[in-house]
PDB file of C-alpha atoms and ligand atoms in Angstrom:
ATOM      1  CA  MET A   1     -15.246  50.428 -58.822  1.00 63.00           C
ATOM      2  CA  CYS A   2     -13.702  51.466 -55.341  1.00 68.00           C
ATOM      3  CA  CYS A   3     -11.054  50.233 -53.643  1.00 80.00           C
ATOM      4  CA  LYS A   4      -8.564  48.038 -53.133  1.00 89.00           C
ATOM      5  CA  ASN A   5      -5.292  49.079 -51.291  1.00 92.00           C
ATOM      6  CA  LYS A   6      -1.650  47.699 -52.368  1.00 92.00           C
ATOM      7  CA  VAL A   7       1.037  49.092 -50.093  1.00 93.00           C
ATOM      8  CA  VAL A   8       4.937  48.723 -52.386  1.00 93.00           C
ATOM      9  CA  THR A   9       7.883  49.625 -50.459  1.00 93.00           C
ATOM     10  CA  VAL A  10      10.133  52.476 -52.488  1.00 91.00           C
ATOM     11  CA  ASP A  11      13.694  52.906 -51.382  1.00 86.00           C
ATOM     12  CA  GLY A  12      12.543  51.667 -47.399  1.00 89.00           C
ATOM     13  CA  VAL A  13       9.528  54.041 -47.506  1.00 87.00           C
ATOM     14  CA  ARG A  14       5.916  52.426 -47.652  1.00 90.00           C
ATOM     15  CA  VAL A  15       4.177  53.469 -50.066  1.00 89.00           C
ATOM     16  CA  LYS A  16       0.216  52.778 -50.198  1.00 91.00           C
ATOM     17  CA  LEU A  17      -1.663  52.870 -53.460  1.00 93.00           C
ATOM     18  CA  GLN A  18      -5.120  52.967 -53.287  1.00 91.00           C
ATOM     19  CA  ILE A  19      -6.477  50.923 -56.338  1.00 91.00           C
ATOM     20  CA  TRP A  20     -10.257  51.099 -57.847  1.00 86.00           C
ATOM     21  CA  ASP A  21     -10.785  49.164 -61.111  1.00 84.00           C
ATOM     22  CA  THR A  22     -13.080  50.692 -63.285  1.00 77.00           C
ATOM     23  CA  ALA A  23     -15.096  48.309 -65.853  1.00 69.00           C
ATOM     24  CA  GLY A  24     -13.638  48.528 -69.495  1.00 65.00           C
ATOM     25  CA  GLN A  25     -16.813  48.564 -70.918  1.00 59.00           C
ATOM     26  CA  GLU A  26     -18.050  51.315 -73.236  1.00 57.00           C
ATOM     27  CA  ARG A  27     -21.525  51.389 -71.798  1.00 56.00           C
ATOM     28  CA  PHE A  28     -19.864  53.041 -68.822  1.00 55.00           C
ATOM     29  CA  ARG A  29     -17.544  55.441 -69.925  1.00 63.00           C
ATOM     30  CA  SER A  30     -19.724  58.015 -69.087  1.00 66.00           C
ATOM     31  CA  VAL A  31     -19.035  57.141 -65.135  1.00 64.00           C
ATOM     32  CA  THR A  32     -16.045  56.599 -64.916  1.00 71.00           C
ATOM     33  CA  HIS A  33     -14.756  60.242 -66.111  1.00 78.00           C
ATOM     34  CA  ALA A  34     -15.805  61.094 -62.523  1.00 77.00           C
ATOM     35  CA  TYR A  35     -13.860  58.194 -61.284  1.00 77.00           C
ATOM     36  CA  TYR A  36     -10.106  58.833 -63.281  1.00 84.00           C
ATOM     37  CA  ARG A  37     -10.616  62.301 -63.176  1.00 87.00           C
ATOM     38  CA  ASP A  38      -8.927  62.459 -59.868  1.00 88.00           C
ATOM     39  CA  ALA A  39      -6.868  59.969 -59.861  1.00 91.00           C
ATOM     40  CA  GLN A  40      -2.716  60.130 -59.735  1.00 94.00           C
ATOM     41  CA  ALA A  41      -2.028  57.165 -62.204  1.00 95.00           C
ATOM     42  CA  LEU A  42      -3.977  54.767 -64.508  1.00 94.00           C
ATOM     43  CA  LEU A  43      -2.901  51.373 -65.642  1.00 95.00           C
ATOM     44  CA  LEU A  44      -4.401  50.537 -69.182  1.00 95.00           C
ATOM     45  CA  LEU A  45      -5.113  47.144 -69.721  1.00 96.00           C
ATOM     46  CA  TYR A  46      -5.826  44.911 -72.659  1.00 97.00           C
ATOM     47  CA  ASP A  47      -6.098  40.971 -73.084  1.00 97.00           C
ATOM     48  CA  ILE A  48      -3.044  40.122 -75.778  1.00 98.00           C
ATOM     49  CA  THR A  49      -5.806  37.186 -76.744  1.00 98.00           C
ATOM     50  CA  ASN A  50      -8.498  40.040 -77.420  1.00 97.00           C
ATOM     51  CA  LYS A  51      -7.662  42.392 -80.316  1.00 97.00           C
ATOM     52  CA  SER A  52     -10.896  45.065 -79.025  1.00 95.00           C
ATOM     53  CA  SER A  53      -9.350  45.372 -76.002  1.00 95.00           C
ATOM     54  CA  PHE A  54      -6.290  46.555 -77.681  1.00 97.00           C
ATOM     55  CA  ASP A  55      -8.167  48.013 -80.074  1.00 95.00           C
ATOM     56  CA  SER A  56     -10.428  50.552 -77.519  1.00 92.00           C
ATOM     57  CA  ILE A  57      -6.784  51.748 -75.607  1.00 95.00           C
ATOM     58  CA  ARG A  58      -6.326  54.166 -78.601  1.00 94.00           C
ATOM     59  CA  ALA A  59      -9.655  55.646 -77.827  1.00 90.00           C
ATOM     60  CA  TRP A  60      -9.109  55.470 -73.936  1.00 90.00           C
ATOM     61  CA  LEU A  61      -5.522  57.380 -73.944  1.00 91.00           C
ATOM     62  CA  THR A  62      -7.799  60.295 -76.216  1.00 90.00           C
ATOM     63  CA  GLU A  63     -10.230  59.896 -73.372  1.00 88.00           C
ATOM     64  CA  ILE A  64      -7.640  60.530 -70.394  1.00 89.00           C
ATOM     65  CA  HIS A  65      -6.249  63.141 -72.214  1.00 86.00           C
ATOM     66  CA  GLU A  66      -9.317  65.043 -72.430  1.00 88.00           C
ATOM     67  CA  TYR A  67     -10.605  64.131 -68.616  1.00 87.00           C
ATOM     68  CA  ALA A  68      -7.886  62.637 -66.842  1.00 89.00           C
ATOM     69  CA  GLN A  69      -5.102  65.002 -64.890  1.00 89.00           C
ATOM     70  CA  ARG A  70      -2.520  66.994 -67.080  1.00 90.00           C
ATOM     71  CA  ASP A  71       0.181  65.190 -64.808  1.00 91.00           C
ATOM     72  CA  VAL A  72      -1.383  61.540 -64.901  1.00 94.00           C
ATOM     73  CA  VAL A  73       1.148  58.870 -64.582  1.00 95.00           C
ATOM     74  CA  ILE A  74      -0.082  56.009 -67.160  1.00 96.00           C
ATOM     75  CA  MET A  75       0.948  52.601 -67.734  1.00 97.00           C
ATOM     76  CA  LEU A  76      -0.297  50.171 -70.617  1.00 98.00           C
ATOM     77  CA  LEU A  77      -0.493  46.542 -69.554  1.00 98.00           C
ATOM     78  CA  GLY A  78      -1.084  43.768 -72.156  1.00 98.00           C
ATOM     79  CA  ASN A  79      -2.078  41.124 -69.724  1.00 98.00           C
ATOM     80  CA  LYS A  80      -2.852  37.400 -69.549  1.00 98.00           C
ATOM     81  CA  ALA A  81       0.775  36.760 -71.235  1.00 97.00           C
ATOM     82  CA  ASP A  82       0.492  33.614 -69.466  1.00 97.00           C
ATOM     83  CA  MET A  83      -1.635  32.153 -72.586  1.00 98.00           C
ATOM     84  CA  SER A  84       0.758  32.368 -75.236  1.00 96.00           C
ATOM     85  CA  SER A  85      -1.347  30.183 -77.631  1.00 97.00           C
ATOM     86  CA  GLU A  86      -3.961  32.306 -77.222  1.00 98.00           C
ATOM     87  CA  ARG A  87      -2.480  35.164 -77.973  1.00 98.00           C
ATOM     88  CA  VAL A  88      -3.156  37.616 -81.075  1.00 98.00           C
ATOM     89  CA  ILE A  89      -1.425  40.879 -80.116  1.00 98.00           C
ATOM     90  CA  ARG A  90       2.451  40.412 -80.344  1.00 98.00           C
ATOM     91  CA  SER A  91       4.635  42.088 -77.400  1.00 97.00           C
ATOM     92  CA  GLU A  92       6.274  44.233 -80.441  1.00 97.00           C
ATOM     93  CA  ASP A  93       2.039  45.792 -81.229  1.00 98.00           C
ATOM     94  CA  GLY A  94       1.911  46.454 -77.375  1.00 98.00           C
ATOM     95  CA  GLU A  95       4.930  48.179 -77.304  1.00 97.00           C
ATOM     96  CA  THR A  96       4.847  50.405 -80.633  1.00 97.00           C
ATOM     97  CA  LEU A  97       1.721  52.135 -79.112  1.00 97.00           C
ATOM     98  CA  ALA A  98       3.305  52.467 -76.191  1.00 97.00           C
ATOM     99  CA  ARG A  99       6.089  54.452 -78.021  1.00 96.00           C
ATOM    100  CA  GLU A 100       3.561  56.442 -79.261  1.00 95.00           C
ATOM    101  CA  TYR A 101       2.124  57.439 -76.426  1.00 94.00           C
ATOM    102  CA  GLY A 102       4.790  57.619 -74.596  1.00 94.00           C
ATOM    103  CA  VAL A 103       4.091  55.706 -71.382  1.00 95.00           C
ATOM    104  CA  PRO A 104       5.615  52.684 -70.477  1.00 97.00           C
ATOM    105  CA  PHE A 105       4.546  49.063 -71.399  1.00 97.00           C
ATOM    106  CA  LEU A 106       4.641  45.132 -69.932  1.00 97.00           C
ATOM    107  CA  GLU A 107       3.177  42.396 -70.184  1.00 97.00           C
ATOM    108  CA  THR A 108       1.644  41.121 -67.288  1.00 97.00           C
ATOM    109  CA  SER A 109      -0.222  37.719 -66.267  1.00 97.00           C
ATOM    110  CA  ALA A 110      -2.374  38.442 -63.240  1.00 96.00           C
ATOM    111  CA  LYS A 111      -2.629  34.420 -62.965  1.00 97.00           C
ATOM    112  CA  THR A 112       1.421  33.903 -62.644  1.00 97.00           C
ATOM    113  CA  GLY A 113       2.239  36.934 -61.065  1.00 96.00           C
ATOM    114  CA  MET A 114       4.327  38.100 -63.770  1.00 96.00           C
ATOM    115  CA  ASN A 115       5.078  41.769 -63.683  1.00 96.00           C
ATOM    116  CA  VAL A 116       2.151  42.172 -61.776  1.00 96.00           C
ATOM    117  CA  GLU A 117       4.275  43.876 -58.682  1.00 95.00           C
ATOM    118  CA  LEU A 118       6.452  45.499 -61.201  1.00 96.00           C
ATOM    119  CA  ALA A 119       4.009  47.859 -62.564  1.00 97.00           C
ATOM    120  CA  PHE A 120       2.819  48.954 -59.165  1.00 96.00           C
ATOM    121  CA  LEU A 121       6.530  49.255 -58.304  1.00 95.00           C
ATOM    122  CA  ALA A 122       7.510  51.190 -61.472  1.00 96.00           C
ATOM    123  CA  ILE A 123       4.272  54.168 -60.585  1.00 96.00           C
ATOM    124  CA  ALA A 124       5.080  53.842 -56.287  1.00 95.00           C
ATOM    125  CA  LYS A 125       8.629  54.958 -57.225  1.00 94.00           C
ATOM    126  CA  GLU A 126       7.325  57.897 -60.109  1.00 94.00           C
ATOM    127  CA  LEU A 127       4.599  59.032 -57.723  1.00 92.00           C
ATOM    128  CA  LYS A 128       7.293  59.406 -54.286  1.00 90.00           C
ATOM    129  CA  TYR A 129       9.349  60.710 -56.677  1.00 89.00           C
ATOM    130  CA  ARG A 130       7.576  63.476 -57.980  1.00 87.00           C
ATOM    131  CA  ALA A 131       6.151  63.960 -54.604  1.00 86.00           C
ATOM    132  CA  GLY A 132       9.763  64.325 -53.309  1.00 82.00           C
ATOM    133  CA  GLN A 133      12.069  65.981 -55.843  1.00 73.00           C
ATOM    134  CA  GLN A 134      14.791  67.489 -55.134  1.00 69.00           C
ATOM    135  CA  ALA A 135      16.801  69.732 -57.364  1.00 66.00           C
ATOM    136  CA  ASN A 136      20.240  67.439 -56.858  1.00 71.00           C
ATOM    137  CA  GLU A 137      18.014  64.413 -57.193  1.00 74.00           C
ATOM    138  CA  PRO A 138      18.374  62.487 -60.323  1.00 77.00           C
ATOM    139  CA  SER A 139      15.610  62.274 -62.209  1.00 85.00           C
ATOM    140  CA  PHE A 140      13.733  58.948 -62.288  1.00 89.00           C
ATOM    141  CA  GLN A 141      12.455  57.888 -65.948  1.00 92.00           C
ATOM    142  CA  ILE A 142      10.006  55.462 -65.256  1.00 94.00           C
ATOM    143  CA  ARG A 143      10.051  53.655 -68.758  1.00 94.00           C
ATOM    144  CA  ASP A 144      13.779  52.621 -68.646  1.00 93.00           C
ATOM    145  CA  TYR A 145      13.054  51.454 -64.975  1.00 95.00           C
ATOM    146  CA  VAL A 146      10.554  49.746 -66.562  1.00 95.00           C
ATOM    147  CA  GLU A 147      12.552  48.239 -69.700  1.00 93.00           C
ATOM    148  CA  SER A 148      15.089  47.681 -66.885  1.00 94.00           C
ATOM    149  CA  GLN A 149      12.821  45.217 -64.676  1.00 94.00           C
ATOM    150  CA  LYS A 150      10.639  43.740 -67.071  1.00 88.00           C
ATOM    151  CA  LYS A 151      10.445  39.655 -67.542  1.00 78.00           C
ATOM    152  CA  ARG A 152       8.843  38.687 -70.994  1.00 73.00           C
ATOM    153  CA  SER A 153       6.769  36.171 -71.540  1.00 65.00           C
ATOM    154  CA  SER A 154       8.982  34.506 -74.280  1.00 57.00           C
ATOM    155  CA  CYS A 155      11.693  34.120 -72.218  1.00 54.00           C
ATOM    156  CA  CYS A 156      12.646  32.838 -69.218  1.00 51.00           C
ATOM    157  CA  SER A 157      10.971  29.819 -69.117  1.00 47.00           C
ATOM    158  CA  PHE A 158      13.308  28.548 -66.294  1.00 48.00           C
ATOM    159  CA  MET A 159      11.568  30.664 -63.844  1.00 45.00           C
TER     160      MET A 159
HETATM  161  N1  GTP B 201      -5.404  32.937 -67.824  1.00 54.83           N
HETATM  162  C1  GTP B 201      -5.235  34.379 -67.460  1.00 54.83           C
HETATM  163  N2  GTP B 201      -7.009  34.559 -66.917  1.00 54.83           N
HETATM  164  C2  GTP B 201      -6.940  36.217 -66.475  1.00 54.83           C
HETATM  165  C3  GTP B 201      -5.867  36.885 -66.137  1.00 54.83           C
HETATM  166  N3  GTP B 201      -6.235  37.910 -65.867  1.00 54.83           N
HETATM  167  C4  GTP B 201      -7.337  37.800 -65.531  1.00 54.83           C
HETATM  168  N4  GTP B 201      -8.284  36.356 -66.029  1.00 54.83           N
HETATM  169  C5  GTP B 201      -9.556  36.451 -66.546  1.00 54.83           C
HETATM  170  O1  GTP B 201     -10.051  36.732 -67.162  1.00 54.83           O
HETATM  171  C6  GTP B 201     -11.867  36.683 -66.838  1.00 54.83           C
HETATM  172  C7  GTP B 201     -11.651  38.339 -66.497  1.00 54.83           C
HETATM  173  O2  GTP B 201     -11.456  39.096 -65.261  1.00 54.83           O
HETATM  174  P1  GTP B 201     -12.205  40.104 -64.619  1.00 54.83           P
HETATM  175  O3  GTP B 201     -11.074  40.566 -64.041  1.00 54.83           O
HETATM  176  O4  GTP B 201     -13.090  39.862 -64.316  1.00 54.83           O
HETATM  177  O5  GTP B 201     -11.570  41.254 -66.198  1.00 54.83           O
HETATM  178  P2  GTP B 201     -11.923  42.782 -66.376  1.00 54.83           P
HETATM  179  O6  GTP B 201     -11.632  43.241 -67.590  1.00 54.83           O
HETATM  180  O7  GTP B 201     -11.804  43.733 -65.395  1.00 54.83           O
HETATM  181  O8  GTP B 201     -13.730  42.339 -66.643  1.00 54.83           O
HETATM  182  P3  GTP B 201     -14.716  43.712 -66.254  1.00 54.83           P
HETATM  183  O9  GTP B 201     -14.450  44.545 -64.860  1.00 54.83           O
HETATM  184  O10 GTP B 201     -16.239  42.919 -66.271  1.00 54.83           O
HETATM  185  O11 GTP B 201     -14.561  45.221 -67.381  1.00 54.83           O
HETATM  186  C8  GTP B 201     -11.701  35.829 -65.343  1.00 54.83           C
HETATM  187  O12 GTP B 201     -11.924  34.856 -65.609  1.00 54.83           O
HETATM  188  C9  GTP B 201     -10.156  36.320 -65.008  1.00 54.83           C
HETATM  189  O13 GTP B 201      -9.629  35.006 -64.091  1.00 54.83           O
HETATM  190  C10 GTP B 201      -4.259  36.467 -66.284  1.00 54.83           C
HETATM  191  O14 GTP B 201      -3.575  37.092 -66.511  1.00 54.83           O
HETATM  192  N5  GTP B 201      -4.475  35.026 -67.018  1.00 54.83           N
END
């Protein structure tokens, strides 16, 4: 499960993220608590071509509420956005779920890289902002940032 490092540059400062990939299967649930208990951020991925992966997100959010840090940064990601012909979960469904839980949402593709850098950058920005919060600094809103930066799989075919 542990670890890959990812370095992103946030406002000229290099931030190192240590990424743990916890397997999503039910049978590993009991052991994954220990892995994410101390995490500062959690990326919850489902597969847009797999309904059961989307359906299990609610259970994960409930669990996280119980076991994760109270101020953990959570982001919902609908992965495999490149596989549009096999899509079963609409972007709107991801957006609605994310809105319900007040978390930012992106569709990503690990294959093409769509929105992947943005997901890590948004997390790093949020964590950096929280760590160095100054009284006179404008607040950083991760959801607004993600909304303003994201690329939609349905557009931008010229890219
Ligand atoms: N087309 C496409 N395939 C992907 C994408 N992301 C992952 N895959 C493929 O999906 C399969 C599963 O990927 P994994 O990274 O092993 O998935 P996982 O959910 O981490 O698997 P577990 O660790 O067993 O829970 C692999 O064959 C990947 O190449 C994507 O964005 N697009």
